[in-house]
PDB file of C-alpha atoms in Angstrom:
ATOM      1  CA  LEU L   4     -18.054   9.573 -22.498  1.00  0.00           C
ATOM      2  CA  HIS L   5     -20.346  12.424 -23.448  1.00  0.00           C
ATOM      3  CA  GLY L   6     -21.712  14.416 -20.530  1.00  0.00           C
ATOM      4  CA  SER L   7     -25.290  13.505 -21.412  1.00  0.00           C
ATOM      5  CA  THR L   8     -24.418   9.789 -21.360  1.00  0.00           C
ATOM      6  CA  VAL L   9     -22.688  10.056 -17.971  1.00  0.00           C
ATOM      7  CA  HIS L  10     -25.630  12.026 -16.601  1.00  0.00           C
ATOM      8  CA  ARG L  11     -28.095   9.367 -17.763  1.00  0.00           C
ATOM      9  CA  PHE L  12     -26.033   6.656 -16.048  1.00  0.00           C
ATOM     10  CA  LEU L  13     -25.826   8.685 -12.842  1.00  0.00           C
ATOM     11  CA  VAL L  14     -29.566   9.377 -12.779  1.00  0.00           C
ATOM     12  CA  ASN L  15     -30.286   5.650 -13.075  1.00  0.00           C
ATOM     13  CA  LEU L  16     -27.753   4.815 -10.357  1.00  0.00           C
ATOM     14  CA  GLU L  17     -29.199   7.515  -8.112  1.00  0.00           C
ATOM     15  CA  ASP L  18     -32.734   6.192  -8.602  1.00  0.00           C
ATOM     16  CA  SER L  19     -31.471   2.740  -7.591  1.00  0.00           C
ATOM     17  CA  GLY L  20     -29.642   3.990  -4.504  1.00  0.00           C
ATOM     18  CA  TYR L  21     -26.110   3.222  -5.726  1.00  0.00           C
ATOM     19  CA  VAL L  22     -25.061   6.874  -5.802  1.00  0.00           C
ATOM     20  CA  VAL L  23     -26.272   9.989  -4.005  1.00  0.00           C
ATOM     21  CA  ARG L  24     -25.985  13.624  -5.044  1.00  0.00           C
ATOM     22  CA  ASP L  25     -25.014  16.249  -2.477  1.00  0.00           C
ATOM     23  CA  ASP L  26     -26.079  19.896  -2.254  1.00  0.00           C
ATOM     24  CA  ARG L  27     -23.136  20.977  -4.413  1.00  0.00           C
ATOM     25  CA  GLY L  28     -24.047  18.601  -7.234  1.00  0.00           C
ATOM     26  CA  ASN L  29     -21.283  16.101  -6.537  1.00  0.00           C
ATOM     27  CA  TYR L  30     -22.010  12.369  -6.671  1.00  0.00           C
ATOM     28  CA  HIS L  31     -20.909   9.847  -4.047  1.00  0.00           C
ATOM     29  CA  LEU L  32     -21.415   6.121  -3.466  1.00  0.00           C
ATOM     30  CA  GLY L  33     -24.839   5.319  -2.033  1.00  0.00           C
ATOM     31  CA  THR L  34     -25.967   2.925   0.680  1.00  0.00           C
ATOM     32  CA  HIS L  35     -26.792   0.129  -1.778  1.00  0.00           C
ATOM     33  CA  CYS L  36     -23.041  -0.214  -2.378  1.00  0.00           C
ATOM     34  CA  ILE L  37     -22.697  -1.394   1.218  1.00  0.00           C
ATOM     35  CA  SER L  38     -24.850  -4.433   0.518  1.00  0.00           C
ATOM     36  CA  LEU L  39     -22.877  -5.118  -2.661  1.00  0.00           C
ATOM     37  CA  GLY L  40     -19.628  -5.050  -0.739  1.00  0.00           C
ATOM     38  CA  ARG L  41     -21.019  -7.308   1.973  1.00  0.00           C
ATOM     39  CA  ALA L  42     -22.312  -9.760  -0.617  1.00  0.00           C
ATOM     40  CA  ALA L  43     -18.901  -9.894  -2.305  1.00  0.00           C
ATOM     41  CA  MET L  44     -17.114 -10.500   1.003  1.00  0.00           C
ATOM     42  CA  ASP L  45     -19.605 -13.149   2.084  1.00  0.00           C
ATOM     43  CA  ARG L  46     -18.702 -15.148  -1.034  1.00  0.00           C
ATOM     44  CA  LEU L  47     -15.070 -15.369   0.034  1.00  0.00           C
ATOM     45  CA  ASP L  48     -14.527 -18.917   1.277  1.00  0.00           C
ATOM     46  CA  ALA L  49     -11.360 -17.885   3.106  1.00  0.00           C
ATOM     47  CA  ARG L  50     -13.269 -15.236   5.053  1.00  0.00           C
ATOM     48  CA  ARG L  51     -15.923 -17.697   6.200  1.00  0.00           C
ATOM     49  CA  ALA L  52     -13.433 -20.429   7.049  1.00  0.00           C
ATOM     50  CA  SER L  53     -11.111 -18.136   8.993  1.00  0.00           C
ATOM     51  CA  ARG L  54     -13.574 -16.258  11.208  1.00  0.00           C
ATOM     52  CA  PRO L  55     -13.653 -18.629  14.229  1.00  0.00           C
ATOM     53  CA  ALA L  56      -9.868 -18.960  14.374  1.00  0.00           C
ATOM     54  CA  LEU L  57      -9.253 -15.228  13.875  1.00  0.00           C
ATOM     55  CA  GLU L  58     -11.796 -14.328  16.553  1.00  0.00           C
ATOM     56  CA  GLU L  59      -9.909 -16.612  18.938  1.00  0.00           C
ATOM     57  CA  LEU L  60      -6.576 -15.079  17.892  1.00  0.00           C
ATOM     58  CA  ASN L  61      -8.002 -11.640  18.613  1.00  0.00           C
ATOM     59  CA  ARG L  62      -9.268 -12.782  22.011  1.00  0.00           C
ATOM     60  CA  VAL L  63      -5.963 -14.370  23.030  1.00  0.00           C
ATOM     61  CA  THR L  64      -3.649 -11.595  21.818  1.00  0.00           C
ATOM     62  CA  ARG L  65      -5.935  -8.593  22.500  1.00  0.00           C
ATOM     63  CA  GLU L  66      -4.487  -7.014  19.360  1.00  0.00           C
ATOM     64  CA  THR L  67      -6.111  -6.070  16.051  1.00  0.00           C
ATOM     65  CA  VAL L  68      -6.393  -8.999  13.637  1.00  0.00           C
ATOM     66  CA  HIS L  69      -6.832  -8.540   9.869  1.00  0.00           C
ATOM     67  CA  LEU L  70      -7.605 -10.860   6.974  1.00  0.00           C
ATOM     68  CA  ALA L  71      -6.567  -9.797   3.468  1.00  0.00           C
ATOM     69  CA  ILE L  72      -6.532 -11.025  -0.104  1.00  0.00           C
ATOM     70  CA  ARG L  73      -4.147  -9.893  -2.854  1.00  0.00           C
ATOM     71  CA  ASN L  74      -5.409  -7.368  -5.356  1.00  0.00           C
ATOM     72  CA  GLY L  75      -2.745  -6.934  -8.012  1.00  0.00           C
ATOM     73  CA  LEU L  76       0.122  -4.948  -6.481  1.00  0.00           C
ATOM     74  CA  THR L  77      -1.694  -4.398  -3.176  1.00  0.00           C
ATOM     75  CA  ALA L  78      -3.451  -6.359  -0.452  1.00  0.00           C
ATOM     76  CA  VAL L  79      -7.006  -5.472   0.561  1.00  0.00           C
ATOM     77  CA  TYR L  80      -8.486  -5.977   4.018  1.00  0.00           C
ATOM     78  CA  VAL L  81     -11.609  -8.156   3.845  1.00  0.00           C
ATOM     79  CA  ASP L  82     -12.131  -8.706   7.576  1.00  0.00           C
ATOM     80  CA  LYS L  83     -11.028  -7.129  10.837  1.00  0.00           C
ATOM     81  CA  PHE L  84     -11.237  -7.890  14.546  1.00  0.00           C
ATOM     82  CA  GLU L  85     -10.643  -4.814  16.687  1.00  0.00           C
ATOM     83  CA  SER L  86      -8.277  -4.736  19.657  1.00  0.00           C
ATOM     84  CA  PRO L  87     -10.041  -4.097  22.968  1.00  0.00           C
ATOM     85  CA  GLU L  88      -7.055  -2.065  24.202  1.00  0.00           C
ATOM     86  CA  PRO L  89      -7.439   1.735  24.548  1.00  0.00           C
ATOM     87  CA  LEU L  90      -4.319   2.268  22.406  1.00  0.00           C
ATOM     88  CA  ARG L  91      -4.861   0.536  19.078  1.00  0.00           C
ATOM     89  CA  ILE L  92      -4.322   1.060  15.380  1.00  0.00           C
ATOM     90  CA  PHE L  93      -6.713   2.628  12.890  1.00  0.00           C
ATOM     91  CA  SER L  94      -7.693   0.597   9.810  1.00  0.00           C
ATOM     92  CA  ARG L  95     -10.788  -0.287   7.839  1.00  0.00           C
ATOM     93  CA  VAL L  96     -12.148  -3.189   5.818  1.00  0.00           C
ATOM     94  CA  GLY L  97     -11.768  -2.434   2.114  1.00  0.00           C
ATOM     95  CA  ALA L  98      -8.501  -0.508   2.497  1.00  0.00           C
ATOM     96  CA  ASN L  99      -5.622  -1.364   0.152  1.00  0.00           C
ATOM     97  CA  VAL L 100      -2.081  -1.640   1.553  1.00  0.00           C
ATOM     98  CA  PRO L 101       1.280  -2.081  -0.238  1.00  0.00           C
ATOM     99  CA  LEU L 102       2.863  -5.492  -0.669  1.00  0.00           C
ATOM    100  CA  HIS L 103       6.534  -4.631  -0.104  1.00  0.00           C
ATOM    101  CA  CYS L 104       6.261  -3.073   3.366  1.00  0.00           C
ATOM    102  CA  THR L 105       3.435  -4.919   5.106  1.00  0.00           C
ATOM    103  CA  ALA L 106       3.582  -8.335   6.741  1.00  0.00           C
ATOM    104  CA  MET L 107       0.615  -9.668   4.789  1.00  0.00           C
ATOM    105  CA  GLY L 108       2.030  -8.280   1.561  1.00  0.00           C
ATOM    106  CA  LYS L 109       5.300 -10.101   2.170  1.00  0.00           C
ATOM    107  CA  VAL L 110       3.374 -13.334   2.776  1.00  0.00           C
ATOM    108  CA  PHE L 111       1.724 -13.031  -0.634  1.00  0.00           C
ATOM    109  CA  LEU L 112       5.015 -12.216  -2.353  1.00  0.00           C
ATOM    110  CA  ALA L 113       6.971 -14.975  -0.599  1.00  0.00           C
ATOM    111  CA  HIS L 114       4.702 -17.744  -1.837  1.00  0.00           C
ATOM    112  CA  LEU L 115       4.287 -16.683  -5.459  1.00  0.00           C
ATOM    113  CA  PRO L 116       5.744 -19.020  -8.116  1.00  0.00           C
ATOM    114  CA  GLY L 117       9.238 -17.899  -9.175  1.00  0.00           C
ATOM    115  CA  ASP L 118       8.346 -16.329 -12.524  1.00  0.00           C
ATOM    116  CA  GLU L 119       5.280 -14.550 -11.151  1.00  0.00           C
ATOM    117  CA  GLN L 120       7.210 -13.298  -8.131  1.00  0.00           C
ATOM    118  CA  ALA L 121       9.934 -11.847 -10.367  1.00  0.00           C
ATOM    119  CA  GLU L 122       7.335 -10.127 -12.554  1.00  0.00           C
ATOM    120  CA  ILE L 123       5.496  -8.618  -9.564  1.00  0.00           C
ATOM    121  CA  LEU L 124       8.715  -7.447  -7.895  1.00  0.00           C
ATOM    122  CA  SER L 125       9.751  -5.701 -11.120  1.00  0.00           C
ATOM    123  CA  ARG L 126       6.474  -3.748 -11.090  1.00  0.00           C
ATOM    124  CA  LEU L 127       6.421  -2.716  -7.420  1.00  0.00           C
ATOM    125  CA  PRO L 128       7.226   0.971  -6.828  1.00  0.00           C
ATOM    126  CA  PHE L 129       9.103   0.229  -3.544  1.00  0.00           C
ATOM    127  CA  THR L 130       7.893   3.502  -2.057  1.00  0.00           C
ATOM    128  CA  ARG L 131       9.719   4.428   1.158  1.00  0.00           C
ATOM    129  CA  TYR L 132       7.134   4.994   3.906  1.00  0.00           C
ATOM    130  CA  THR L 133       9.506   4.959   6.905  1.00  0.00           C
ATOM    131  CA  PRO L 134      13.274   4.648   7.462  1.00  0.00           C
ATOM    132  CA  SER L 135      12.720   0.877   7.903  1.00  0.00           C
ATOM    133  CA  THR L 136      11.041   0.282   4.535  1.00  0.00           C
ATOM    134  CA  ILE L 137      12.816  -2.225   2.263  1.00  0.00           C
ATOM    135  CA  CYS L 138      13.257  -0.385  -1.030  1.00  0.00           C
ATOM    136  CA  SER L 139      15.184  -2.771  -3.276  1.00  0.00           C
ATOM    137  CA  ILE L 140      14.434  -6.020  -5.086  1.00  0.00           C
ATOM    138  CA  ALA L 141      17.595  -7.621  -3.661  1.00  0.00           C
ATOM    139  CA  GLY L 142      16.634  -6.703  -0.113  1.00  0.00           C
ATOM    140  CA  MET L 143      13.109  -7.956  -0.676  1.00  0.00           C
ATOM    141  CA  ARG L 144      14.301 -11.295  -2.059  1.00  0.00           C
ATOM    142  CA  THR L 145      16.337 -11.874   1.120  1.00  0.00           C
ATOM    143  CA  GLU L 146      13.337 -10.930   3.238  1.00  0.00           C
ATOM    144  CA  LEU L 147      10.999 -13.256   1.324  1.00  0.00           C
ATOM    145  CA  LYS L 148      13.419 -16.157   1.755  1.00  0.00           C
ATOM    146  CA  ASN L 149      13.222 -15.634   5.530  1.00  0.00           C
ATOM    147  CA  VAL L 150       9.423 -15.508   5.350  1.00  0.00           C
ATOM    148  CA  ARG L 151       9.278 -18.888   3.610  1.00  0.00           C
ATOM    149  CA  GLN L 152      11.710 -20.440   6.089  1.00  0.00           C
ATOM    150  CA  GLN L 153      10.012 -19.246   9.274  1.00  0.00           C
ATOM    151  CA  GLY L 154       6.414 -19.539   8.090  1.00  0.00           C
ATOM    152  CA  TYR L 155       5.427 -15.945   8.846  1.00  0.00           C
ATOM    153  CA  ALA L 156       6.351 -12.359   7.971  1.00  0.00           C
ATOM    154  CA  ILE L 157       7.004  -9.334  10.169  1.00  0.00           C
ATOM    155  CA  ASP L 158       6.514  -5.634   9.440  1.00  0.00           C
ATOM    156  CA  GLN L 159       9.015  -3.803  11.656  1.00  0.00           C
ATOM    157  CA  GLU L 160       7.499  -0.313  11.391  1.00  0.00           C
ATOM    158  CA  GLU L 161       8.064  -0.484   7.628  1.00  0.00           C
ATOM    159  CA  HIS L 162       4.673   0.843   6.514  1.00  0.00           C
ATOM    160  CA  GLU L 163       3.777   3.072   9.463  1.00  0.00           C
ATOM    161  CA  ALA L 164       6.028   4.327  12.232  1.00  0.00           C
ATOM    162  CA  HIS L 165       5.277   2.935  15.712  1.00  0.00           C
ATOM    163  CA  ILE L 166       3.221   0.023  14.332  1.00  0.00           C
ATOM    164  CA  LYS L 167       4.404  -3.572  14.011  1.00  0.00           C
ATOM    165  CA  CYS L 168       2.676  -6.514  12.431  1.00  0.00           C
ATOM    166  CA  ILE L 169       3.121 -10.279  12.045  1.00  0.00           C
ATOM    167  CA  ALA L 170       1.316 -12.307   9.367  1.00  0.00           C
ATOM    168  CA  ALA L 171       0.917 -15.842   8.041  1.00  0.00           C
ATOM    169  CA  PRO L 172      -0.676 -17.429   4.960  1.00  0.00           C
ATOM    170  CA  VAL L 173      -3.960 -19.221   4.356  1.00  0.00           C
ATOM    171  CA  TRP L 174      -3.551 -22.155   1.943  1.00  0.00           C
ATOM    172  CA  ASP L 175      -6.248 -23.749  -0.199  1.00  0.00           C
ATOM    173  CA  GLU L 176      -6.522 -27.455  -1.018  1.00  0.00           C
ATOM    174  CA  ALA L 177      -4.253 -26.994  -4.049  1.00  0.00           C
ATOM    175  CA  GLY L 178      -1.432 -25.540  -1.949  1.00  0.00           C
ATOM    176  CA  LYS L 179      -1.977 -21.959  -3.118  1.00  0.00           C
ATOM    177  CA  VAL L 180      -1.972 -18.971  -0.771  1.00  0.00           C
ATOM    178  CA  VAL L 181      -5.438 -17.460  -1.121  1.00  0.00           C
ATOM    179  CA  ALA L 182      -5.357 -15.074   1.838  1.00  0.00           C
ATOM    180  CA  ALA L 183      -3.169 -13.831   4.661  1.00  0.00           C
ATOM    181  CA  PHE L 184      -3.965 -12.761   8.208  1.00  0.00           C
ATOM    182  CA  SER L 185      -2.072 -10.604  10.654  1.00  0.00           C
ATOM    183  CA  ILE L 186      -1.752  -9.417  14.229  1.00  0.00           C
ATOM    184  CA  THR L 187      -1.091  -5.681  14.371  1.00  0.00           C
ATOM    185  CA  GLY L 188      -0.343  -3.452  17.328  1.00  0.00           C
ATOM    186  CA  PRO L 189       1.600  -0.460  18.646  1.00  0.00           C
ATOM    187  CA  ALA L 190       5.355  -1.054  18.617  1.00  0.00           C
ATOM    188  CA  PRO L 191       5.773  -0.804  22.425  1.00  0.00           C
ATOM    189  CA  ARG L 192       3.487  -3.845  22.818  1.00  0.00           C
ATOM    190  CA  MET L 193       5.102  -5.763  19.930  1.00  0.00           C
ATOM    191  CA  GLN L 194       8.589  -6.311  21.309  1.00  0.00           C
ATOM    192  CA  ARG L 195      10.886  -9.164  20.260  1.00  0.00           C
ATOM    193  CA  ALA L 196       9.754 -11.701  22.872  1.00  0.00           C
ATOM    194  CA  ARG L 197       6.084 -11.106  22.107  1.00  0.00           C
ATOM    195  CA  LEU L 198       6.683 -11.337  18.365  1.00  0.00           C
ATOM    196  CA  ARG L 199       8.323 -14.735  18.877  1.00  0.00           C
ATOM    197  CA  GLU L 200       5.261 -15.847  20.855  1.00  0.00           C
ATOM    198  CA  PHE L 201       2.968 -14.504  18.145  1.00  0.00           C
ATOM    199  CA  GLY L 202       5.045 -16.295  15.496  1.00  0.00           C
ATOM    200  CA  LEU L 203       4.065 -19.641  16.999  1.00  0.00           C
ATOM    201  CA  LEU L 204       0.445 -18.522  17.271  1.00  0.00           C
ATOM    202  CA  VAL L 205       0.103 -17.414  13.650  1.00  0.00           C
ATOM    203  CA  ARG L 206       1.704 -20.614  12.339  1.00  0.00           C
ATOM    204  CA  GLU L 207      -0.734 -22.717  14.370  1.00  0.00           C
ATOM    205  CA  THR L 208      -3.650 -20.547  13.262  1.00  0.00           C
ATOM    206  CA  SER L 209      -2.510 -20.840   9.636  1.00  0.00           C
ATOM    207  CA  GLU L 210      -2.764 -24.620   9.870  1.00  0.00           C
ATOM    208  CA  VAL L 211      -6.199 -24.456  11.515  1.00  0.00           C
ATOM    209  CA  ILE L 212      -7.675 -22.104   8.912  1.00  0.00           C
ATOM    210  CA  SER L 213      -6.091 -23.898   5.973  1.00  0.00           C
ATOM    211  CA  LYS L 214      -7.526 -27.224   7.141  1.00  0.00           C
ATOM    212  CA  ALA L 215     -10.952 -25.629   7.584  1.00  0.00           C
ATOM    213  CA  LEU L 216     -10.740 -24.134   4.090  1.00  0.00           C
TER     214      LEU L 216
END
């Protein structure tokens, strides 16, 4: 677009509070965008239906709990319940995370129809984030088969070192996965026995939220 056209748009957005201009002349998102984001999230049925169950999951586990929806080749956090522990992970609502190396991403991939799953897998970059990251379609297919069989997915320090995560799906009335939720914590607190315990918890919570939805 021509500079004059862009400037006219920016002036109107600035007058409305959707962008702000700093002392160096650079434009940034304004405070009105916060209300837009909140309004969009409040319209998510899965977010409303899941809140009571995820709050309880957060209380019982004392670990960070996320809710996400799929956004193309990524998953985006739409809700978060912070761990009360002094040592906890950093994340934020609105952040996008990869599908191939996160527990919630694997949940979305595992429950896609066959043709759509194949198409998405062919487009994923399979970026290696840690030595544990699965970086091949064949390896991912095996992983997704396990996810479907056990009813949940695990991220074994595949996206970030020293962080583990376990996730399960949220189903709508048509049997489609519309969201996924996870329990995330530092690896020393997410050992094998605790992950098994959390596996039962997330499957039960998946049923509760899906029925509410």
